[in-house]
Short mmCIF file of C-alpha atoms and ligand atoms in Angstrom, two decimals:
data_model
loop_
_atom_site.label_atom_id
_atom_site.label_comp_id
_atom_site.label_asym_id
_atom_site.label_seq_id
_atom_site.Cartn_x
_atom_site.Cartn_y
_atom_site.Cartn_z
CA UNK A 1 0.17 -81.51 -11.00
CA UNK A 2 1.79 -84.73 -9.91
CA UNK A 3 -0.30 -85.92 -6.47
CA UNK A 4 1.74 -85.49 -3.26
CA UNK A 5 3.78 -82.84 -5.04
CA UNK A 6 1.88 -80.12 -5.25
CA UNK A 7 3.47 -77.91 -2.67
CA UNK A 8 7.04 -76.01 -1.48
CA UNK A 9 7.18 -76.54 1.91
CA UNK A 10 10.46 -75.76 3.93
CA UNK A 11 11.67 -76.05 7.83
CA UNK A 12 14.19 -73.87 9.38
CA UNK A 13 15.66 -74.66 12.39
CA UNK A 14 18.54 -73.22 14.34
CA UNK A 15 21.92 -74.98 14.71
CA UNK A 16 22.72 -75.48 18.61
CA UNK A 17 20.50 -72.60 19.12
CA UNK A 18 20.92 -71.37 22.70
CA UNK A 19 24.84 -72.19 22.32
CA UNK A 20 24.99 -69.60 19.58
CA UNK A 21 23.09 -66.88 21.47
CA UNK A 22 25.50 -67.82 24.09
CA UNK A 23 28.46 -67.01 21.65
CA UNK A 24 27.15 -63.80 20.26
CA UNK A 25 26.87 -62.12 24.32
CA UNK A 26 30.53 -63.66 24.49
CA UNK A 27 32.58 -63.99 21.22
CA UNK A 28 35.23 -66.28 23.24
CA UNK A 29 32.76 -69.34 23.43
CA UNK A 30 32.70 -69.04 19.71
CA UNK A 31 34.01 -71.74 17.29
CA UNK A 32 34.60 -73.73 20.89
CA UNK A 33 33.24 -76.80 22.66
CA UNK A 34 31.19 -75.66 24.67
CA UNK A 35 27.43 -76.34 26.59
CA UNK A 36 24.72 -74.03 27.99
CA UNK A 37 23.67 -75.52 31.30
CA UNK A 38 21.03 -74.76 33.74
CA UNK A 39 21.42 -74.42 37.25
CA UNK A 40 24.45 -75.06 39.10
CA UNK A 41 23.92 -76.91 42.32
CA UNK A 42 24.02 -80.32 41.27
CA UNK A 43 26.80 -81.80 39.08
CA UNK A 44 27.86 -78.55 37.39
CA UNK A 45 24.18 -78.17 36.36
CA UNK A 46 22.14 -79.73 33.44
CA UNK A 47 23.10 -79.27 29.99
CA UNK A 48 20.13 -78.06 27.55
CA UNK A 49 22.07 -77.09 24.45
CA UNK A 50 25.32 -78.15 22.82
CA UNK A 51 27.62 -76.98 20.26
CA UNK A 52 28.75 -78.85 17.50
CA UNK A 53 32.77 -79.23 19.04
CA UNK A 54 31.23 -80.47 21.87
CA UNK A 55 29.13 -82.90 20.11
CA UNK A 56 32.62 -84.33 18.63
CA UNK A 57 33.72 -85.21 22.27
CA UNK A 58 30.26 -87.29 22.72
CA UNK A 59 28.66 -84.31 25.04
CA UNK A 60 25.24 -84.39 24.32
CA UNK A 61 21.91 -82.71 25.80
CA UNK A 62 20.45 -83.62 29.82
CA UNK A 63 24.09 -84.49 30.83
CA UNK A 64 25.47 -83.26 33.63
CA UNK A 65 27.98 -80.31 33.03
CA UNK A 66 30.40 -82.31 35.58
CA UNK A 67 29.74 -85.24 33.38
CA UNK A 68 30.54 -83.62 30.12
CA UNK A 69 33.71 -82.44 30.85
CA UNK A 70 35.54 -85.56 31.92
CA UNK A 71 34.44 -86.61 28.49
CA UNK A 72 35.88 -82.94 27.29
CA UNK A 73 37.77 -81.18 29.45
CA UNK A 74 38.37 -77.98 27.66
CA UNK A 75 34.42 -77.91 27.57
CA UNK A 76 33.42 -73.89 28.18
CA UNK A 77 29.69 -73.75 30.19
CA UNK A 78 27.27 -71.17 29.56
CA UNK A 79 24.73 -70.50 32.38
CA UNK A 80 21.27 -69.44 32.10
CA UNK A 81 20.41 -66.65 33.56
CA UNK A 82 18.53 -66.88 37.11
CA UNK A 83 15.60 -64.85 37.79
CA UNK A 84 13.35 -65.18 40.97
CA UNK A 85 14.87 -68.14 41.78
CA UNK A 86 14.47 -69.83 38.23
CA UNK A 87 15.69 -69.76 34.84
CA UNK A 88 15.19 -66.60 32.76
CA UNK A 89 14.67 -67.49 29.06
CA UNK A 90 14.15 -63.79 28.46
CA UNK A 91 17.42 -63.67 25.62
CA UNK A 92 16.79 -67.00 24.06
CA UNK A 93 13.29 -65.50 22.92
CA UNK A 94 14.31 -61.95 21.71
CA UNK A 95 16.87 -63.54 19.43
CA UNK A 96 14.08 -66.14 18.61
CA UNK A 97 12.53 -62.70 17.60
CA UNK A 98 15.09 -61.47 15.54
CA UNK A 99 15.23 -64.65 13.35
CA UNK A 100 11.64 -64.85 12.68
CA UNK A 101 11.68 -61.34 11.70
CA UNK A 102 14.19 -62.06 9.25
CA UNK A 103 12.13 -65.20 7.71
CA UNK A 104 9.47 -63.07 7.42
CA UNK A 105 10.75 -60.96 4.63
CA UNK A 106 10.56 -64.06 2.33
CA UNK A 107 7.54 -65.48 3.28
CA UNK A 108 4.62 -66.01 5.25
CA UNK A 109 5.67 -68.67 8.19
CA UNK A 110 4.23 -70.81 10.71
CA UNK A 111 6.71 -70.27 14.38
CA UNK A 112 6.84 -74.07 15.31
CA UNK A 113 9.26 -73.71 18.55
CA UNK A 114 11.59 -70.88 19.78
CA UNK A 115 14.02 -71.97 17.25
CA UNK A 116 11.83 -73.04 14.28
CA UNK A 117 9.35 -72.36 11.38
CA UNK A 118 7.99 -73.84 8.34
CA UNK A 119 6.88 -72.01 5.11
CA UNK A 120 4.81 -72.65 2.32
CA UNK A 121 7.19 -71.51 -0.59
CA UNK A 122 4.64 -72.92 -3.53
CA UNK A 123 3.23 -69.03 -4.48
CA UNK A 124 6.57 -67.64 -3.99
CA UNK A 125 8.19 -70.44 -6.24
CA UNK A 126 6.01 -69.66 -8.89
CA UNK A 127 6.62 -66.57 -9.27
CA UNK A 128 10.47 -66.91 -9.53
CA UNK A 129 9.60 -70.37 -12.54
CA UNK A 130 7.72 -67.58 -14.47
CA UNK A 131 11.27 -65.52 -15.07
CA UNK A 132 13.00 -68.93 -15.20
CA UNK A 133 12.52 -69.53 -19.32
CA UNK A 134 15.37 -72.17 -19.55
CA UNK A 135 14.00 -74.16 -16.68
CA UNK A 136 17.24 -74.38 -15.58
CA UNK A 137 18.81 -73.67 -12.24
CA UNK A 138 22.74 -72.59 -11.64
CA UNK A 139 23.98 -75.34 -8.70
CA UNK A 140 26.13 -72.12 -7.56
CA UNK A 141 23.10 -70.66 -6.03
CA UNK A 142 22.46 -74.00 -4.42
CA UNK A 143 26.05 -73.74 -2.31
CA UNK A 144 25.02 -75.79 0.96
CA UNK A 145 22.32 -77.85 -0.20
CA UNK A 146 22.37 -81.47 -0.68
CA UNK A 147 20.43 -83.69 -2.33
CA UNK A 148 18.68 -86.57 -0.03
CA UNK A 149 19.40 -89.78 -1.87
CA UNK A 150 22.20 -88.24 -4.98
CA UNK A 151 24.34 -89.23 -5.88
CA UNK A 152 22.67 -92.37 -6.97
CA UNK A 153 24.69 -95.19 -5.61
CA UNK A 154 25.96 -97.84 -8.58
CA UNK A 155 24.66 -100.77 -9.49
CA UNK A 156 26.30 -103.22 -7.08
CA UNK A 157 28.17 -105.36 -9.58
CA UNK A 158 29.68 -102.04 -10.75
CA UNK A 159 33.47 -100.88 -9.03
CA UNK A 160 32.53 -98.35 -6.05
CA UNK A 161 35.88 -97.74 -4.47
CA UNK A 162 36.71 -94.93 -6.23
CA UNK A 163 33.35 -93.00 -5.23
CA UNK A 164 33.46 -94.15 -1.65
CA UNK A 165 37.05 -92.24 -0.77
CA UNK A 166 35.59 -89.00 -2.39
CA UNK A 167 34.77 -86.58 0.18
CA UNK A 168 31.58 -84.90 1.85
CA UNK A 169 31.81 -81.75 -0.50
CA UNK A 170 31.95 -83.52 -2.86
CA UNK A 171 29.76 -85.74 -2.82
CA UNK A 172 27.35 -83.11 -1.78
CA UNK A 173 28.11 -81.17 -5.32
CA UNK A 174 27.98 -84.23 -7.58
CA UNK A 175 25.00 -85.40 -6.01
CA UNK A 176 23.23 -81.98 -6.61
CA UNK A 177 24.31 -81.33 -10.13
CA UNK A 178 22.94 -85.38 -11.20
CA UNK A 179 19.98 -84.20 -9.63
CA UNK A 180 19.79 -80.85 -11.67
CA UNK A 181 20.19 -82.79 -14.82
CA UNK A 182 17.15 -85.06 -13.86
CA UNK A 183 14.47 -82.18 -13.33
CA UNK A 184 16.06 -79.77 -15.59
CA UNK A 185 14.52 -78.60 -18.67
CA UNK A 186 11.97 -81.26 -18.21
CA UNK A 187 8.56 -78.85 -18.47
CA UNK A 188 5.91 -78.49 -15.62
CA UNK A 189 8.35 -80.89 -13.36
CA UNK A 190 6.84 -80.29 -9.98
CA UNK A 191 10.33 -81.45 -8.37
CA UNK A 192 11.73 -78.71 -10.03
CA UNK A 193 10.15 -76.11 -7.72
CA UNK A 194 11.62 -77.93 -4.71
CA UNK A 195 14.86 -76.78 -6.62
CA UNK A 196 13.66 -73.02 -6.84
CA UNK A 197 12.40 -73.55 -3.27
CA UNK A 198 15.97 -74.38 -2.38
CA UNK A 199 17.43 -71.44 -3.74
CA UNK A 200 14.83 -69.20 -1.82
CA UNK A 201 16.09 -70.74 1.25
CA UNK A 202 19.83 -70.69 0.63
CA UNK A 203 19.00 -66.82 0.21
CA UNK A 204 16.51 -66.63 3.51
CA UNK A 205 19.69 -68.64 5.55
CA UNK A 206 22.13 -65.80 4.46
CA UNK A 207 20.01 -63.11 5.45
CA UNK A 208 19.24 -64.49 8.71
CA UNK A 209 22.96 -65.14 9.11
CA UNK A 210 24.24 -61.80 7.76
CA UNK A 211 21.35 -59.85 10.13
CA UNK A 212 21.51 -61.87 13.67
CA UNK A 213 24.95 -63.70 13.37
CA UNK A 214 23.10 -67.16 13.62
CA UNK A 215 23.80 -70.09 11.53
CA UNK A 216 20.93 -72.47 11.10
CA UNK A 217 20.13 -75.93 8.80
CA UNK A 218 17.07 -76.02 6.67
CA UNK A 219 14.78 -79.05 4.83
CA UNK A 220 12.99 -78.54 1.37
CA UNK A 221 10.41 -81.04 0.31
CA UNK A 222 6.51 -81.37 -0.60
CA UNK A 223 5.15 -81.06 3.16
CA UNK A 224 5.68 -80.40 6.83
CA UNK A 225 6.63 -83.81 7.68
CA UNK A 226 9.59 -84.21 5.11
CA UNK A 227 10.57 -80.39 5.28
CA UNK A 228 11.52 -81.36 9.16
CA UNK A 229 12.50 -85.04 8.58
CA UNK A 230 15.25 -83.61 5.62
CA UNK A 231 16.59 -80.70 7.43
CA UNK A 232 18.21 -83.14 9.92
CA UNK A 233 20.12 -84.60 7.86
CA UNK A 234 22.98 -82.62 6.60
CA UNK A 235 22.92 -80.36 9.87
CA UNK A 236 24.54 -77.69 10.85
CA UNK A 237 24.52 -74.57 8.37
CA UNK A 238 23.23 -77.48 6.05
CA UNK A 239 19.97 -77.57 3.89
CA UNK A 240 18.67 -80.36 2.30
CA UNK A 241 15.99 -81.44 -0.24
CA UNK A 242 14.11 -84.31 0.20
CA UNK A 243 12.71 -85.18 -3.29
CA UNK A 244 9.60 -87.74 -3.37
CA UNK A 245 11.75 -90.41 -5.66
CA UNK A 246 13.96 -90.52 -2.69
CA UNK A 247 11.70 -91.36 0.27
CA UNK A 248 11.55 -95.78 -0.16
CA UNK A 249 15.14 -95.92 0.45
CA UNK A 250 15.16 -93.44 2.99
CA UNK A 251 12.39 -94.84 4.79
CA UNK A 252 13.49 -98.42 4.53
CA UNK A 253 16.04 -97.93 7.50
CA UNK A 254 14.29 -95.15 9.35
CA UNK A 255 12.89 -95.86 12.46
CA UNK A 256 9.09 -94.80 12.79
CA UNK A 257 10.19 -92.42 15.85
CA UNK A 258 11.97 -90.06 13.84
CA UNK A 259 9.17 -88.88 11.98
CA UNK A 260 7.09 -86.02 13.24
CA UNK A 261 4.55 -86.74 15.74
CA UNK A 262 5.58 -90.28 15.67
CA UNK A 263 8.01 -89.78 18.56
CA UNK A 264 5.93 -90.44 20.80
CA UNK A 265 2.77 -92.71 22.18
CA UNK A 266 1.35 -93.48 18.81
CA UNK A 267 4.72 -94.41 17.19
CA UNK A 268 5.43 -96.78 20.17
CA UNK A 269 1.84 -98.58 19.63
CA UNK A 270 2.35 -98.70 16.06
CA UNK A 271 5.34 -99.93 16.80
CA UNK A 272 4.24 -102.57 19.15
CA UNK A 273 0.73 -103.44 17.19
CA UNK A 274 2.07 -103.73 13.67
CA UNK A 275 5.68 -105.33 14.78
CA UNK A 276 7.12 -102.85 12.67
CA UNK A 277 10.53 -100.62 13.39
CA UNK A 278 10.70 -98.83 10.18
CA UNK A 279 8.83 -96.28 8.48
CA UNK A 280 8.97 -98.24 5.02
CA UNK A 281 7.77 -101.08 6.64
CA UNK A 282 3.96 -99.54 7.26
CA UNK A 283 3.55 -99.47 3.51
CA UNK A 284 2.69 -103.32 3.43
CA UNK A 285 -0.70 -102.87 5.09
CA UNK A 286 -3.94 -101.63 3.56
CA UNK A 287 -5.83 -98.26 4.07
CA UNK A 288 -8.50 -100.23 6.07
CA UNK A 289 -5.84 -102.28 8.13
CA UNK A 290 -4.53 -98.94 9.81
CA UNK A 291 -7.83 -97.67 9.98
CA UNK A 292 -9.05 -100.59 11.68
CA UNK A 293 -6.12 -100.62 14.52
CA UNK A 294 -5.44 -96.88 14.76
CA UNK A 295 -9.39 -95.08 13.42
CA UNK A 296 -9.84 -93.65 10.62
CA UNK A 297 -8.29 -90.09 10.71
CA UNK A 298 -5.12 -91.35 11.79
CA UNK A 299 -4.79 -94.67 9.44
CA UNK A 300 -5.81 -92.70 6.54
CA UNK A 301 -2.96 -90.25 7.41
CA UNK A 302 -0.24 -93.10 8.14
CA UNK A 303 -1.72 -94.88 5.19
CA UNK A 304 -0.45 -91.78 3.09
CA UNK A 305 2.69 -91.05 5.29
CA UNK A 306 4.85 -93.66 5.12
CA UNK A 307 4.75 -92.91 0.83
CA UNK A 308 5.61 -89.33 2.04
CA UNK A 309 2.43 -87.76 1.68
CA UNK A 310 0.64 -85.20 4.39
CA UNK A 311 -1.52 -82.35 3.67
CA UNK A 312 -1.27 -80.54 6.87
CA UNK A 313 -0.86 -77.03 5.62
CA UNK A 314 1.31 -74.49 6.96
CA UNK A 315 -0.59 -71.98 9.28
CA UNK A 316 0.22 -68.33 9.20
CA UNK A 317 1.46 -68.04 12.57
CA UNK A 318 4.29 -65.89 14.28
CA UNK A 319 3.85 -65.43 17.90
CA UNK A 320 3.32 -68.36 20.17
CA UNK A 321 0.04 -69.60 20.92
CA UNK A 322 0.26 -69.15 24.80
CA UNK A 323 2.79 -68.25 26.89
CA UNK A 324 3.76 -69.90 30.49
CA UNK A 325 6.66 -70.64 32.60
CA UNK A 326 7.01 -73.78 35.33
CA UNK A 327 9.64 -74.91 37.55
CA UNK A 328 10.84 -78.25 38.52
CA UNK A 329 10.86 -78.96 42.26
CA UNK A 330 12.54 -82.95 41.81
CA UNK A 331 13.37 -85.52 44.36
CA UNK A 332 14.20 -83.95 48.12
CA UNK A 333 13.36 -80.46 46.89
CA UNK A 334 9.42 -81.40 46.25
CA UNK A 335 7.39 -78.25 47.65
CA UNK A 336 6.03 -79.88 51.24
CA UNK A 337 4.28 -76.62 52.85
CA UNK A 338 1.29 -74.33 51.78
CA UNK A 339 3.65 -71.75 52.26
CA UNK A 340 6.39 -73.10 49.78
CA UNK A 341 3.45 -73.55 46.88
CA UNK A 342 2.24 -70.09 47.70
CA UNK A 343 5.80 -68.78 47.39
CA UNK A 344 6.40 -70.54 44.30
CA UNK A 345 3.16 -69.91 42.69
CA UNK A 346 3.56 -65.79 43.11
CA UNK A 347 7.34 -65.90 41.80
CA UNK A 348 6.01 -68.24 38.43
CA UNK A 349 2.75 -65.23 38.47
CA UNK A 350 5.22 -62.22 38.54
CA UNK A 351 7.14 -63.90 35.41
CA UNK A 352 3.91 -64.20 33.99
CA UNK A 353 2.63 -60.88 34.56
CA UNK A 354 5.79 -59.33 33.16
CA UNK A 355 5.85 -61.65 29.74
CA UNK A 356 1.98 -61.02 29.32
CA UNK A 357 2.41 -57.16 29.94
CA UNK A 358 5.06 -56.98 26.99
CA UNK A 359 3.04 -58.96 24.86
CA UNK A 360 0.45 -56.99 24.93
CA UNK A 361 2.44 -54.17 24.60
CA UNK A 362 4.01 -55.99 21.34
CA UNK A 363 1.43 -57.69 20.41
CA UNK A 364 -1.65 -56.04 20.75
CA UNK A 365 -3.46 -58.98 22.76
CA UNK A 366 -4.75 -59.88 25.99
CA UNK A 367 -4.94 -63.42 27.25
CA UNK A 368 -8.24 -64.47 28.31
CA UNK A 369 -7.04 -68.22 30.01
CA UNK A 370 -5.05 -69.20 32.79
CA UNK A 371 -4.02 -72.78 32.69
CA UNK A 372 -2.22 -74.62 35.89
CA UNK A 373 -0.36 -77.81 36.02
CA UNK A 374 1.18 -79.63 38.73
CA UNK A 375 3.58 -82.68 39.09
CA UNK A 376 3.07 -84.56 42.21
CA UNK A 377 5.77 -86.40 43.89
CA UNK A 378 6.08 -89.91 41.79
CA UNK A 379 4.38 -89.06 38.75
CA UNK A 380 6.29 -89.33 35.28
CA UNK A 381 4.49 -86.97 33.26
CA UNK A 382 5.91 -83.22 33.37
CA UNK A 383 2.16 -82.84 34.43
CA UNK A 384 -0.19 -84.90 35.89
CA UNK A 385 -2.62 -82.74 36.96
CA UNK A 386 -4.54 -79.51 35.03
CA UNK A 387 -7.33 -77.38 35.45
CA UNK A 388 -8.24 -73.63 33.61
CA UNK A 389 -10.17 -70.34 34.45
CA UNK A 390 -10.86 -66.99 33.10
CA UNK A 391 -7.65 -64.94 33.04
CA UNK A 392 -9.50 -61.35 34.59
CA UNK A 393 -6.34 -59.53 35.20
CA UNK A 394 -2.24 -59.54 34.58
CA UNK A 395 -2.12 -59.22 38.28
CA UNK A 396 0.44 -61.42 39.59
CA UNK A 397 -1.12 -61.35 43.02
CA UNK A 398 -4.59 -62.39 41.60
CA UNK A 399 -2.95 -64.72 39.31
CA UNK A 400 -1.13 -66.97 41.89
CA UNK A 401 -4.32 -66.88 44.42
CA UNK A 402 -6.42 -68.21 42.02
CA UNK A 403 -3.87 -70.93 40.53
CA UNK A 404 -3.34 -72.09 44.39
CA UNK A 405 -7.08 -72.57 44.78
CA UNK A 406 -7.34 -74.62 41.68
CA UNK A 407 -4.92 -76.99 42.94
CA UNK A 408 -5.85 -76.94 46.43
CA UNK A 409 -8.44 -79.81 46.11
CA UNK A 410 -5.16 -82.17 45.14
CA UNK A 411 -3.98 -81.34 48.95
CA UNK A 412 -4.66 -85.04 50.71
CA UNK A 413 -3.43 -83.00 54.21
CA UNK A 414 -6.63 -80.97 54.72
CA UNK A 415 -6.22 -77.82 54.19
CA UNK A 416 -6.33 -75.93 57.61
CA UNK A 417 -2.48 -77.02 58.27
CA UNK A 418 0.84 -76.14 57.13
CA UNK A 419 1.49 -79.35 55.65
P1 LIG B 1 16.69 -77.96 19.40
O1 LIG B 1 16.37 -77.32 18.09
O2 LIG B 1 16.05 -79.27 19.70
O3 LIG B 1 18.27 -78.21 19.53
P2 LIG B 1 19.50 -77.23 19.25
O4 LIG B 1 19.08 -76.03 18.49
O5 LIG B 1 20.21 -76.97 20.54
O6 LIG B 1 20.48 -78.14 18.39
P3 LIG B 1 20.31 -78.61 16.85
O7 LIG B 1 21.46 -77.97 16.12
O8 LIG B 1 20.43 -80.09 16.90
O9 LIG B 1 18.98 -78.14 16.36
O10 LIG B 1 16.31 -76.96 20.57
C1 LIG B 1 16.42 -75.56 20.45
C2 LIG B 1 16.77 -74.95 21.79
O11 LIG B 1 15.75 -75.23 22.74
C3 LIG B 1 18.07 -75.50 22.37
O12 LIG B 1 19.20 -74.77 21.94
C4 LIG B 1 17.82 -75.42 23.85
C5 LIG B 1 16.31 -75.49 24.01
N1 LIG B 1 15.90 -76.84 24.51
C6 LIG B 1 15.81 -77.05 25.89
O13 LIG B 1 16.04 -76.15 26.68
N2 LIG B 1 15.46 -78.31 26.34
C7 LIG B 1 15.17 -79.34 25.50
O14 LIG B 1 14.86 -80.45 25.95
C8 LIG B 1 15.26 -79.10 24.07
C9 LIG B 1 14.94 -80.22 23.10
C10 LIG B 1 15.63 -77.85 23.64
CA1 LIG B 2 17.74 -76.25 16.62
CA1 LIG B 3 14.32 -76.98 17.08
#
């Protein structure tokens, strides 16, 4: 099998997801612009999710709701519920539930966030070629997927005005059926499963729609990496396949921070050691060049990465791998007493003790580690500061005693005052 294309690997994430769990509990948000925003005492509150309309009128995420609607003001706001004083995620995650439950009857996935998972489709696509004896595949079981880089654009010296006037749809369709042509009928083509992979998905994205009401977009491609990088492109209720012929023009213009795990420090001192801005760009230098600047492990795996390759594989994984809860205490509102951290600490513990309860309930697992983080007054990262121990008891009492004496040794005060 052709190297790099050896595996189906697809990412499903939901469209504007905590807008449309907003617009199931209240069908009147639905098909509107509208935000869900998070606390209300400053500027109309923050705004963590958005819908599409909204997006038209340039509302976008960490705005302030106030904000937003002087850009839109028909703009509809969706609160987050309040529990103890701080946000209650508690419906976000059962419909998180409810979708992965649905994924799950096609195929074994990985849960990468509340809203997303990958899956390995390769077994599941072979299965499917077996019955396939024409090697062909009908384009109307491929209704909303698109084709990363189809249709091919002309040759430049050719007339393109006619093509550029044509529409989305259909340049979506014609770009899919050229496409189809070129891995049709063509034997033991290993982009031909991304095809079959497709059509696996287009049926998985019903089925989560028809069960939970939720739209969502979807990437198809040979690995984790592309699967995410191609399901942004065509969102929402989009899914797109990102063949491997494809991935030098794409990555000529994309900017290294796009790409998964590049987002953030590493991407930035690539960025700034190499003097590149562009994925593409990264192919010019040697295996031993990148392993020299960034080690081994990780200039072995951009060596292969910026061609499109990564071999992470997809872990079977539903639940989350821990669960916690924090609360942000910015600016004036920084915690100043031992009696405000104590009070804080027991109402983050009694959240805890009711999510691990139900877990284990659900679950069938008990949580042996309890992990605390602080964010001191002046620091930029979310946290600065963190320290474990054993987990004895879901005791919310217990839990919050022993998380204050963890971080009592940050207290510069002394700790026989108030202060
Ligand atoms: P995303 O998948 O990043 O975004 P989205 O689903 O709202 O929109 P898109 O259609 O572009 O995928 O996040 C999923 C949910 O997680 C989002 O609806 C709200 C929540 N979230 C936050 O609360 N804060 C954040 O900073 C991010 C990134 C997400
Ligand atoms: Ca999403
Ligand atoms: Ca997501």
């Amino acid at each position: 099998m052709d190297y790099g294309k050896e595996r189906v690997v697809a990412l499903v994430d939901m469209d504007c997801f905590y807008v449309q769990v907003e617009q199931r509990l209240n069908p009147a948000l639905k098909n509107t612009p509208c935000v869900v925003a998070q606390y209300k005492t400053w500027k109309g509150g923050g705004i963590i999710a958005v819908s599409y309309e909204a997006r038209a009128y340039g509302v976008t995420r960490n705005m302030w709701a106030d904000d937003a609607k002087k850009l839109c003001p028909d703009l509809q706001v969706a609160r987050v519920r309040e529990s103890r004083g701080k946000a209650d995620l508690t419906h976000y995650r059962d419909a998180s539930v409810e979708v992965i439950e649905v994924m799950s009857r096609f195929a074994v996935i990985e849960r990468a966030s509340i809203d997303e998972a990958y899956m390995d489709l390769t077994s599941a696509v072979q299965q499917r070629l077996k019955s396939l004896t024409d090697q062909q595949i009908d384009p109307q079981l491929l209704k909303t997927t698109h084709v990363q880089g189809y249709p091919e654009p002309p040759p430049h010296h050719e007339e393109s005005a006619p093509d550029a006037a044509t529409d989305k749809e259909e340049q979506r369709s014609k770009g899919l059926q050229q496409w189809l042509c070129s891995v049709s009928g063509v034997d033991g083509c290993a982009e031909l499963q991304l095809a079959v992979g497709a059509v696996i998905v287009e049926e998985m994205r019903a089925a989560v729609e028809e069960h939970t009401g939720f739209r969502c977009s979807a990437g198809i491609s040979h690995n984790k990496v592309l699967a995410k990088l191609a399901c942004g492109l065509n969102k929402p209720n989009r899914q797109t396949i990102l063949p491997l012929d494809s991935i030098p023009e794409l990555f000529n213009s994309l900017p290294i921070s796009k790409i998964r795990n590049l987002g953030g420090k590493l991407g930035a001192s690539i960025t700034e050691m190499l003097e590149v801005e562009n994925m593409g760009e990264l192919t010019r230098f040697s295996q031993a060049q990148l392993e020299q600047h960034f080690g081994d492990k990780t200039g072995q795996w951009l060596y292969d990465l910026c061609r499109g390759i990564d071999f992470e594989p997809v872990k079977p994984r539903q639940l989350p791998k821990s669960i916690g809860c924090s609360k942000n205490f910015p600016g004036k509102t920084s915690l100043v007493t031992r009696d405000q951290v104590q009070h804080w600490l027991y109402q983050l513990a009694l959240e805890l003790q009711e999510r691990l309860t139900k877990d284990r309930e659900m679950n069938g697992r008990v949580a042996k580690q309890l992990t605390v983080g602080i964010r001191q007054l002046g620091d930029k990262k979310p946290s600065s500061f963190s320290r474990c121990c054993a987990l004895a008891r879901y005791d919310a009492t217990k839990i919050s005693s022993d998380s204050f004496a963890i971080i009592k040794s940050l207290n510069t005060a002394g700790n026989h005052q108030a202060a």
